[in-house]
mmCIF file with all atom_site columns, C-alpha atoms in Angstrom:
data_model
loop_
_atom_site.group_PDB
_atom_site.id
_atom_site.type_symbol
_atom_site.label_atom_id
_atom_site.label_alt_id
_atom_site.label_comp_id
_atom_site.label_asym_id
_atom_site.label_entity_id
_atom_site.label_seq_id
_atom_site.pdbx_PDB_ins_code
_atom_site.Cartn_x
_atom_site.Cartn_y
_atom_site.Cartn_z
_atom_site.occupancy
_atom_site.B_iso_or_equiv
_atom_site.pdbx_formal_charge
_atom_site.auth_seq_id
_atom_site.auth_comp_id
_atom_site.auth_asym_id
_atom_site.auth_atom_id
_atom_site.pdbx_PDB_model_num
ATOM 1  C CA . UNK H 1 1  ? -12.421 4.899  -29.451 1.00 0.00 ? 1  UNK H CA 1
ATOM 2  C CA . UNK H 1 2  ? -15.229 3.217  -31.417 1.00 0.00 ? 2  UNK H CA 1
ATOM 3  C CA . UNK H 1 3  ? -12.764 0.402  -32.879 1.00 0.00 ? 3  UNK H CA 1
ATOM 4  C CA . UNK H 1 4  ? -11.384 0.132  -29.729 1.00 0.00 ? 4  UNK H CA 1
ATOM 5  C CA . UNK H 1 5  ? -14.731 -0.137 -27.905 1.00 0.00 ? 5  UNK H CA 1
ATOM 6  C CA . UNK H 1 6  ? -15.666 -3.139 -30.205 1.00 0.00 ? 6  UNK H CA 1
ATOM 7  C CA . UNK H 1 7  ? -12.204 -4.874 -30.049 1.00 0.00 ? 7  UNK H CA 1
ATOM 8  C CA . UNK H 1 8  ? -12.791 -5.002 -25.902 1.00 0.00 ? 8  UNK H CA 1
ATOM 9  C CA . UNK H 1 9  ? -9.457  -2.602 -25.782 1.00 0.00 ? 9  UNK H CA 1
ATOM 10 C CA . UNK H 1 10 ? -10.522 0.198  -24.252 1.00 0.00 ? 10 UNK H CA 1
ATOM 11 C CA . UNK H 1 11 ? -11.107 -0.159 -20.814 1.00 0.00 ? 11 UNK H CA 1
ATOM 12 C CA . UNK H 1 12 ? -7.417  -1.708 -20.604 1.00 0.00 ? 12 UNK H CA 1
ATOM 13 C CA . UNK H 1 13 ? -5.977  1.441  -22.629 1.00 0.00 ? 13 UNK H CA 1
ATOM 14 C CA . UNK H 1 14 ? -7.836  3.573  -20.094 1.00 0.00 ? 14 UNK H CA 1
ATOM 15 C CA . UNK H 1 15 ? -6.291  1.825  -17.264 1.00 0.00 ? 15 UNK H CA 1
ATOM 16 C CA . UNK H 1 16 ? -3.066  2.009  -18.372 1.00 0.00 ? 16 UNK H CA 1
ATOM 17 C CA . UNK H 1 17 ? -3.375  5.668  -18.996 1.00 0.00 ? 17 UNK H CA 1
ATOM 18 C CA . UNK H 1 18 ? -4.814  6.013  -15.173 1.00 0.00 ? 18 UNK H CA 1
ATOM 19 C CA . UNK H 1 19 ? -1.786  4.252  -13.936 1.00 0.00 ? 19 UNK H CA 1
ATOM 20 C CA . UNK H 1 20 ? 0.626   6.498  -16.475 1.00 0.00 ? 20 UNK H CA 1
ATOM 21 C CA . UNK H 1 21 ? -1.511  9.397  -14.793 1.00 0.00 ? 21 UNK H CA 1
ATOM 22 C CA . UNK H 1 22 ? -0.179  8.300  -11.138 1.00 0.00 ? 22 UNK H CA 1
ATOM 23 C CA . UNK H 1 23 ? 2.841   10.296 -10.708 1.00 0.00 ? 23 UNK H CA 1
ATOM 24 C CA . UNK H 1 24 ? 1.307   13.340 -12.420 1.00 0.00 ? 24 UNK H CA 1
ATOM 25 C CA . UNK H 1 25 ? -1.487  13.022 -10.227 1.00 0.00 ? 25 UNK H CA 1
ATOM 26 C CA . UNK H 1 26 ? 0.611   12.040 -6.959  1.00 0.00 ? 26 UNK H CA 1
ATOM 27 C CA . UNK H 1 27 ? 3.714   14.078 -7.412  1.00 0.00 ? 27 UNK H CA 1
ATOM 28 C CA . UNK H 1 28 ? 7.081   13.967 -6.688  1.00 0.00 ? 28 UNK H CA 1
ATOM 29 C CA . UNK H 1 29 ? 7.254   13.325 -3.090  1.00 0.00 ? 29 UNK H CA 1
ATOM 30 C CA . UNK H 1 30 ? 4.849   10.609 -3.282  1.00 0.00 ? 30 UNK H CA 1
ATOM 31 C CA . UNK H 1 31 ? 6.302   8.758  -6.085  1.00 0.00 ? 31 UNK H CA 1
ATOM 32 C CA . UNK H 1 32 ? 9.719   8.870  -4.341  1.00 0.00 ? 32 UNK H CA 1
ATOM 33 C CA . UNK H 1 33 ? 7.495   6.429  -1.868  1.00 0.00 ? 33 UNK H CA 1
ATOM 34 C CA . UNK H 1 34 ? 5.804   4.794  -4.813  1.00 0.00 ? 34 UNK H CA 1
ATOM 35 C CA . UNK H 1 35 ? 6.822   1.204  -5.510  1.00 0.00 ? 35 UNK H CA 1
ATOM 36 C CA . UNK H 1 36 ? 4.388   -0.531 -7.843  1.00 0.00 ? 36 UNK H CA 1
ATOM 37 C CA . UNK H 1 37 ? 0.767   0.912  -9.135  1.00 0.00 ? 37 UNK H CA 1
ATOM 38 C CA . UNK H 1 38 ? -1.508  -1.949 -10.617 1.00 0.00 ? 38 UNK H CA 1
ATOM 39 C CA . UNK H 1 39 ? -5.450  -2.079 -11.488 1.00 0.00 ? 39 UNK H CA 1
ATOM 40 C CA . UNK H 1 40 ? -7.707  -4.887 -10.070 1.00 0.00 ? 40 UNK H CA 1
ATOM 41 C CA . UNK H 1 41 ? -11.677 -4.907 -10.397 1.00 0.00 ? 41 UNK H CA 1
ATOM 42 C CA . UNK H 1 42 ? -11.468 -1.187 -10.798 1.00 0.00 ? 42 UNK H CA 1
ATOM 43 C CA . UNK H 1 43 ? -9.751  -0.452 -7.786  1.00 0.00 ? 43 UNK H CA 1
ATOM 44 C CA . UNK H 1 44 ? -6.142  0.992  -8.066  1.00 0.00 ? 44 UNK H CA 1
ATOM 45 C CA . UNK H 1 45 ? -3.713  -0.785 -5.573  1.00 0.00 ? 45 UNK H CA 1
ATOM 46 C CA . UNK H 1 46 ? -0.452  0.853  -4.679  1.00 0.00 ? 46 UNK H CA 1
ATOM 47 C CA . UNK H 1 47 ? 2.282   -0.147 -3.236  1.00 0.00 ? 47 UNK H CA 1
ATOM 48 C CA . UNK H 1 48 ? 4.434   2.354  -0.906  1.00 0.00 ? 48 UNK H CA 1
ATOM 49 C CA . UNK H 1 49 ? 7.207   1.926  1.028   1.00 0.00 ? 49 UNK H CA 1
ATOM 50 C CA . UNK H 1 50 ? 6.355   4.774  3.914   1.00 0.00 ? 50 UNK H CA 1
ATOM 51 C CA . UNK H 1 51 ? 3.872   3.354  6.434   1.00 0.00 ? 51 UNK H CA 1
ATOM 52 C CA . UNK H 1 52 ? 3.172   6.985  7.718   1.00 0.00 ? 52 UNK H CA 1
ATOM 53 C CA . UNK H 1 53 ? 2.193   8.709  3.763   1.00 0.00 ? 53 UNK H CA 1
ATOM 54 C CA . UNK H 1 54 ? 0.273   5.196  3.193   1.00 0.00 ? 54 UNK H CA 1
ATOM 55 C CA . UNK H 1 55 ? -2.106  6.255  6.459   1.00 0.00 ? 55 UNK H CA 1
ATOM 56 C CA . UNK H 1 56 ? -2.208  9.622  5.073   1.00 0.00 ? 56 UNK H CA 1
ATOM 57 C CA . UNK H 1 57 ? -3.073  8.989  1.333   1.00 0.00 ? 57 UNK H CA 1
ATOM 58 C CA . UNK H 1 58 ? -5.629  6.745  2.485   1.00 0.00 ? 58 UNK H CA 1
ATOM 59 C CA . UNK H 1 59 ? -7.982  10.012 4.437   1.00 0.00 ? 59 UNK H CA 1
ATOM 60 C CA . UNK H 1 60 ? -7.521  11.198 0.740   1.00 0.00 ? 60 UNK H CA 1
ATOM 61 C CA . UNK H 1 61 ? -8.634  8.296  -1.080  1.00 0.00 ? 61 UNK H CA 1
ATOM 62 C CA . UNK H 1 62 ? -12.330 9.670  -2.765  1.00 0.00 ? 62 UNK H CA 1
ATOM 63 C CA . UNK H 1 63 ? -10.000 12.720 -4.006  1.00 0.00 ? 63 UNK H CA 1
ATOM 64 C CA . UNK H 1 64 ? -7.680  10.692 -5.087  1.00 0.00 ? 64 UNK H CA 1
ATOM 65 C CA . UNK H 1 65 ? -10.163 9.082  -7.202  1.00 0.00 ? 65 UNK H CA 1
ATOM 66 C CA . UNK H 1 66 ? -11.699 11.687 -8.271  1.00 0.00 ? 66 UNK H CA 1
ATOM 67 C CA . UNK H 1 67 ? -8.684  13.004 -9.661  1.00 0.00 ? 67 UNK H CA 1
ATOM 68 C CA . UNK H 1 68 ? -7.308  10.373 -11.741 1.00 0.00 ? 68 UNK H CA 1
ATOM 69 C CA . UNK H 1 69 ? -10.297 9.611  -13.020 1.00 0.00 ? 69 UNK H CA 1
ATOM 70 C CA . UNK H 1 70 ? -10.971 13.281 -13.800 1.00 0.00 ? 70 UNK H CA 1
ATOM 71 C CA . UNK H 1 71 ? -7.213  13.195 -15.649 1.00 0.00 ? 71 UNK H CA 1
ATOM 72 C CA . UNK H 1 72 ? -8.132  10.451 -17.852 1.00 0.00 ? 72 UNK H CA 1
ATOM 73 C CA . UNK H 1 73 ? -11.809 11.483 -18.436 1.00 0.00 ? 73 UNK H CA 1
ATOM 74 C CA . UNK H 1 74 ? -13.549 8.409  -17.613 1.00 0.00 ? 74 UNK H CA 1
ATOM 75 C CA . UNK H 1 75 ? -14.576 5.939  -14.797 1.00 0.00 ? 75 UNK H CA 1
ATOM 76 C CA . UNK H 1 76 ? -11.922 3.649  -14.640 1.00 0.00 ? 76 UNK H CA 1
ATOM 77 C CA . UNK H 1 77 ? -11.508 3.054  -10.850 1.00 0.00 ? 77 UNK H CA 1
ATOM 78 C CA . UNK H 1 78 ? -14.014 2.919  -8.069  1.00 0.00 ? 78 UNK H CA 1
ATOM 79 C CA . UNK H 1 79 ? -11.359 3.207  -5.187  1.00 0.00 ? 79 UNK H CA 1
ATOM 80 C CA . UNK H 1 80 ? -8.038  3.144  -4.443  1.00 0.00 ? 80 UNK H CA 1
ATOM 81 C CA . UNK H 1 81 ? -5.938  0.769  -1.798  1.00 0.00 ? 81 UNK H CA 1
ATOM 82 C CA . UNK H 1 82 ? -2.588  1.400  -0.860  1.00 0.00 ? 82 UNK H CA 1
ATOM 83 C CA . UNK H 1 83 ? -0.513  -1.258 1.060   1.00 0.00 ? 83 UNK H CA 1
#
């Protein structure tokens, strides 16, 4: 991680590996409704196509956070948006 530290790479691997960590994270049913997951100023923006699961992920949003950034061991996003 050192190399990649000084080569400014590792914060983009990281996010890549939250994203990756999405549909382990979600599950199944979720991702069914899952249409496009994408990183902006640490927040994690995703897009789903059921209006009723996008009013109920968002009362879960701080464990939702918590969780992906638990799965890839570091802070990578501050909060999550889904639209």
């Amino acid at each position: 991680m050192r190399n990649l530290r000084a080569q400014g790479l590792e914060m983009p691997l990281m996010q890549k590996r939250l994203v990756e960590a999405w549909p382990v994270v979600a599950g199944p049913a979720i991702m069914r409704y899952t249409q496009e997951t994408v990183i902006r100023n640490q927040t994690l923006y995703v897009r789903l196509s059921s209006p009723a699961l996008r009013a109920e992920l968002s009362m879960q949003r701080q464990e939702l956070v918590r969780k992906l950034n638990d799965y890839v061991q570091c802070q990578v996003i501050a909060d999550i948006r889904f639209n």
